PDB file of C-alpha atoms in Angstrom:
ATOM      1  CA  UNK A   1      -5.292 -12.577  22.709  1.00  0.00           C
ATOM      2  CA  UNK A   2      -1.936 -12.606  20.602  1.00  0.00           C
ATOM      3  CA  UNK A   3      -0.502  -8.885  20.677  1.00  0.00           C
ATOM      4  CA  UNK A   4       1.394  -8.135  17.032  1.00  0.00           C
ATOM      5  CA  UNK A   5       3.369  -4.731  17.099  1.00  0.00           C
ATOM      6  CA  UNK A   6       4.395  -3.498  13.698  1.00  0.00           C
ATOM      7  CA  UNK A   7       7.068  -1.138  13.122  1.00  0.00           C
ATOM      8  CA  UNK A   8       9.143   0.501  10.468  1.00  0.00           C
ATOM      9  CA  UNK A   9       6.893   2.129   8.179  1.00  0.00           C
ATOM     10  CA  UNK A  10       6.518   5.781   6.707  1.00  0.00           C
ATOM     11  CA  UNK A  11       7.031   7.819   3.802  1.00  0.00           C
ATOM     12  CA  UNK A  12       9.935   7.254   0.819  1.00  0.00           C
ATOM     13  CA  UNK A  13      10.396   7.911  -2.909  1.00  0.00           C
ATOM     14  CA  UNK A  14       9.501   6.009  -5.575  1.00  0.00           C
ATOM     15  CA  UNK A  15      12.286   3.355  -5.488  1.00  0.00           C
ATOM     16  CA  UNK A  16      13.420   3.788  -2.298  1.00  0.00           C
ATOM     17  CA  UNK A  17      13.132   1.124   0.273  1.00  0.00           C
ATOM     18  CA  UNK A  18      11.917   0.014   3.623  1.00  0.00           C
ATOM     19  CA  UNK A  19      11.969  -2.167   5.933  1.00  0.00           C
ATOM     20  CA  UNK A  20       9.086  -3.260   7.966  1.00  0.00           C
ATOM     21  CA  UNK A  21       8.673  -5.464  11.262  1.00  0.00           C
ATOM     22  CA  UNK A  22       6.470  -7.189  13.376  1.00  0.00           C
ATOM     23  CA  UNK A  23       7.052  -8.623  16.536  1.00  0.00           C
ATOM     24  CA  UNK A  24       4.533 -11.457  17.462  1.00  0.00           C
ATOM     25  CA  UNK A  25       4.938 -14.557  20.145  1.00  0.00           C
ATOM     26  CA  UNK A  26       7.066 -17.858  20.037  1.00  0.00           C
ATOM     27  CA  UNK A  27       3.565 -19.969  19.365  1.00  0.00           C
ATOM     28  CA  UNK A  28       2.789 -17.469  16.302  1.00  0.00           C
ATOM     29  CA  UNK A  29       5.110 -19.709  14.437  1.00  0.00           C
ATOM     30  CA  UNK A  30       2.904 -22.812  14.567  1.00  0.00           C
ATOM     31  CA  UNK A  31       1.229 -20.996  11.872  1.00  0.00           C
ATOM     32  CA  UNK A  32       1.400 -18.844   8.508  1.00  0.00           C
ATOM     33  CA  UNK A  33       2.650 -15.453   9.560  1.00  0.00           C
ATOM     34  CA  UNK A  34       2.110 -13.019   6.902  1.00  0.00           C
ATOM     35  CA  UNK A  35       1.522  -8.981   5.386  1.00  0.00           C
ATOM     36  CA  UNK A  36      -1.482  -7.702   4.233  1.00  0.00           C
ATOM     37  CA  UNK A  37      -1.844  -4.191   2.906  1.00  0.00           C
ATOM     38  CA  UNK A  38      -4.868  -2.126   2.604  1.00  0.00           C
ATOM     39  CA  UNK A  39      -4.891   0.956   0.502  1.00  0.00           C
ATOM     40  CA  UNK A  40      -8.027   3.599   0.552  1.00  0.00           C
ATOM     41  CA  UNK A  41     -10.858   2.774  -0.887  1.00  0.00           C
ATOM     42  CA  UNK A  42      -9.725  -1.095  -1.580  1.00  0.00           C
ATOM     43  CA  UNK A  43      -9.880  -4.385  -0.068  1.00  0.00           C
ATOM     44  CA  UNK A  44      -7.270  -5.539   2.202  1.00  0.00           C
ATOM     45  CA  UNK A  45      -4.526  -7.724   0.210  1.00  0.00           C
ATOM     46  CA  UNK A  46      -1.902 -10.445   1.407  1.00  0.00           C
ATOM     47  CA  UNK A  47       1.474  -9.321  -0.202  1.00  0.00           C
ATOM     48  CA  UNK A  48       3.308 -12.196   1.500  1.00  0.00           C
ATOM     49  CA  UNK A  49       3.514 -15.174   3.242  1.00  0.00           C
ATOM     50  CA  UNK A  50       5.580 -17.711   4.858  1.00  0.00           C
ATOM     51  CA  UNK A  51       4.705 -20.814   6.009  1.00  0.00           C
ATOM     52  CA  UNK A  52       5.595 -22.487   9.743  1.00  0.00           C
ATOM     53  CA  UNK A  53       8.854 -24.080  10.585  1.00  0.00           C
ATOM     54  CA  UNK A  54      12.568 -22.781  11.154  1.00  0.00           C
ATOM     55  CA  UNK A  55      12.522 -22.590   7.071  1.00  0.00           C
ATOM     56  CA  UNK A  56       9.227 -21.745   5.833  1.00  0.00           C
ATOM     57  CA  UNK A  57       8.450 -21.375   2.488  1.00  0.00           C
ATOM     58  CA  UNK A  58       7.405 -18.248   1.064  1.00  0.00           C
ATOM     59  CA  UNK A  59       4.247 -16.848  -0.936  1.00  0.00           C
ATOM     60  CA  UNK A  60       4.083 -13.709  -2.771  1.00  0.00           C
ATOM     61  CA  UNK A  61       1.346 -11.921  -4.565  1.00  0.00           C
ATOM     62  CA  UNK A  62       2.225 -10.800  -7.605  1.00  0.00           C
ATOM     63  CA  UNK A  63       2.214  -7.255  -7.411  1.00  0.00           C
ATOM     64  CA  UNK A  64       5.137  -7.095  -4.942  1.00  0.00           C
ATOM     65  CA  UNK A  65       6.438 -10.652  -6.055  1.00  0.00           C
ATOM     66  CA  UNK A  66      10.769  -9.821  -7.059  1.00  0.00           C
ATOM     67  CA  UNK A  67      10.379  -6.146  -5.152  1.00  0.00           C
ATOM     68  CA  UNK A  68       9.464  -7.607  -1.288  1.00  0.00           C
ATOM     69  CA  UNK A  69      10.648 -10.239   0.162  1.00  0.00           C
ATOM     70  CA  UNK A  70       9.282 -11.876   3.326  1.00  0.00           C
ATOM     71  CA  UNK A  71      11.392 -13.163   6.648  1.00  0.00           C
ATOM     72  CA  UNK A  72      11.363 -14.278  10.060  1.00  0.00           C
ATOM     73  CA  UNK A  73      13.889 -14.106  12.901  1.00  0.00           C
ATOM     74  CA  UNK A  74      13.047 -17.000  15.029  1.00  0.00           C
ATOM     75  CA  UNK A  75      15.432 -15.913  17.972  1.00  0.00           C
ATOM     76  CA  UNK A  76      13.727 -12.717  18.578  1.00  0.00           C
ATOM     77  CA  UNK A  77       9.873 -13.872  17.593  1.00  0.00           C
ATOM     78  CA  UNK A  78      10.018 -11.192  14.166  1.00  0.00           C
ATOM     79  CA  UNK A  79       8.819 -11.171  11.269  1.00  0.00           C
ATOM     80  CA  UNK A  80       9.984  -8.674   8.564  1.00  0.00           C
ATOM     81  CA  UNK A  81       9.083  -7.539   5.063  1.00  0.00           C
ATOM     82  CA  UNK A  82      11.663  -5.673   3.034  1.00  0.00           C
ATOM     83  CA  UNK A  83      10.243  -3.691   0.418  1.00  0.00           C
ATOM     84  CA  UNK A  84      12.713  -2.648  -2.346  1.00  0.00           C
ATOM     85  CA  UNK A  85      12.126  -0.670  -5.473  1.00  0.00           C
ATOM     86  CA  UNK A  86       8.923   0.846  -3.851  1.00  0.00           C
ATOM     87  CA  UNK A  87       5.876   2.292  -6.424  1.00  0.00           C
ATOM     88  CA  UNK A  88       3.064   5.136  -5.465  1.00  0.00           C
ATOM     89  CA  UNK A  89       0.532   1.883  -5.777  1.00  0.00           C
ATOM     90  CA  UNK A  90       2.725   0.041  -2.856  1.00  0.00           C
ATOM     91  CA  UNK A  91       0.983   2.941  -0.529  1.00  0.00           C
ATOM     92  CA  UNK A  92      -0.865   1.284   1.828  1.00  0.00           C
ATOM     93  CA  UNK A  93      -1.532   0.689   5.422  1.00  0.00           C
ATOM     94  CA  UNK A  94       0.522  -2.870   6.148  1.00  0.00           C
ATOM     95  CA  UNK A  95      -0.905  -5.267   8.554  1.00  0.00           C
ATOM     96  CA  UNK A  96       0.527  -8.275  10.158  1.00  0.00           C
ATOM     97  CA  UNK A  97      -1.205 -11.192  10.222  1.00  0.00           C
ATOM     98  CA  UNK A  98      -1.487 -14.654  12.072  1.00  0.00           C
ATOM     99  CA  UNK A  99      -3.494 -17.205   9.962  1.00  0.00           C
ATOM    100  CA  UNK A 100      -4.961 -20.327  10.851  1.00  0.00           C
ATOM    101  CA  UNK A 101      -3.374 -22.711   8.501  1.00  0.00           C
ATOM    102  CA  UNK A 102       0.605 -23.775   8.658  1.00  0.00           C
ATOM    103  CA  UNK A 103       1.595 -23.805   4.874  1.00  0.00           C
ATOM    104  CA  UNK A 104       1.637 -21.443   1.963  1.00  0.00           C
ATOM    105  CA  UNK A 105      -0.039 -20.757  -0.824  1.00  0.00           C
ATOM    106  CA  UNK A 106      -3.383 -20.765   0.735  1.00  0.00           C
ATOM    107  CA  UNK A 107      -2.571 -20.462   4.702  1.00  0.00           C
ATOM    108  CA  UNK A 108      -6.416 -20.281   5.997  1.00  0.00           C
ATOM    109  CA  UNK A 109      -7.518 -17.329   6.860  1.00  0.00           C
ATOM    110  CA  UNK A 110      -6.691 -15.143   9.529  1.00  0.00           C
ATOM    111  CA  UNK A 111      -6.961 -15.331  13.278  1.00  0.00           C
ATOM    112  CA  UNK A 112      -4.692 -12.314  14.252  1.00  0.00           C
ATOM    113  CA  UNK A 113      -4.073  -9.356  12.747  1.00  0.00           C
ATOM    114  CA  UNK A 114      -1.841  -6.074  14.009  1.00  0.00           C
ATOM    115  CA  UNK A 115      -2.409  -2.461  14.563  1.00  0.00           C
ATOM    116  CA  UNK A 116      -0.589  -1.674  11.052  1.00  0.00           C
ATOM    117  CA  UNK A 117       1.690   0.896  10.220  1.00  0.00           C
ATOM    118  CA  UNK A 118       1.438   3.047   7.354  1.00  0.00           C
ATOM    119  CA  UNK A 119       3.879   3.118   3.826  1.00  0.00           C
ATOM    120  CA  UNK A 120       3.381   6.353   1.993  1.00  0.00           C
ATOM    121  CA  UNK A 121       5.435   6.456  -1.323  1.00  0.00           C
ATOM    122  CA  UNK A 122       5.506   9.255  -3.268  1.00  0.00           C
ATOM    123  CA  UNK A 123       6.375   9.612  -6.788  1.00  0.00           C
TER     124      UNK A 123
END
């Protein structure tokens, strides 16, 4: 069982920024690593994704696509998600996610997914 521990959400104005971060194992990189969202009353949504590698490349839906960008930290086994320029819609709980496939856009589906951590913006 892969453990993924999120971190960094909570609440912000509209515009405001932050940072989010998930902390996953070494192998978890032999794959897409990715965020999903999930807002009330919707489906859950990949906002970004980065393929395997030292240098992955990067998928964005395009909701979020110029506003979040996606990264990973290789030495310490995190990824991150910085959010800038933040909208009421962005409110969500974010998940985490290990998918099956290596490269972006498509990725596979999904064969890990975190606790998530909540982003509440207000306007």
């Amino acid at each position: 069982q892969v453990q993924l521990a999120e971190s960094g959400g909570g609440s912000v104005q509209a515009g405001g920024s932050l940072r989010l971060f998930c902390a996953a194992p070494g192998y978890a990189r032999r794959y897409c690593m990715a965020w999903f969202r999930q807002a009330p009353g919707k489906e859950r949504e990949r906002v970004a994704a980065i393929s395997s590698g030292v240098v992955g490349d990067t998928y964005y839906a395009d909701s979020v696509r110029g506003r979040f960008t996606i990264s990973q930290d290789n030495a310490k086994n995190t990824l991150s998600l910085q959010m800038n320029s933040l909208k009421p819609e962005d409110t969500a709980m974010y998940y985490c996610a290990v998918q099956t496939g290596a490269k972006v856009p498509f990725c596979g589906g999904v064969n890990y997914w975190g606790q998530g951590t909540q982003v509440t913006v207000s306007s």
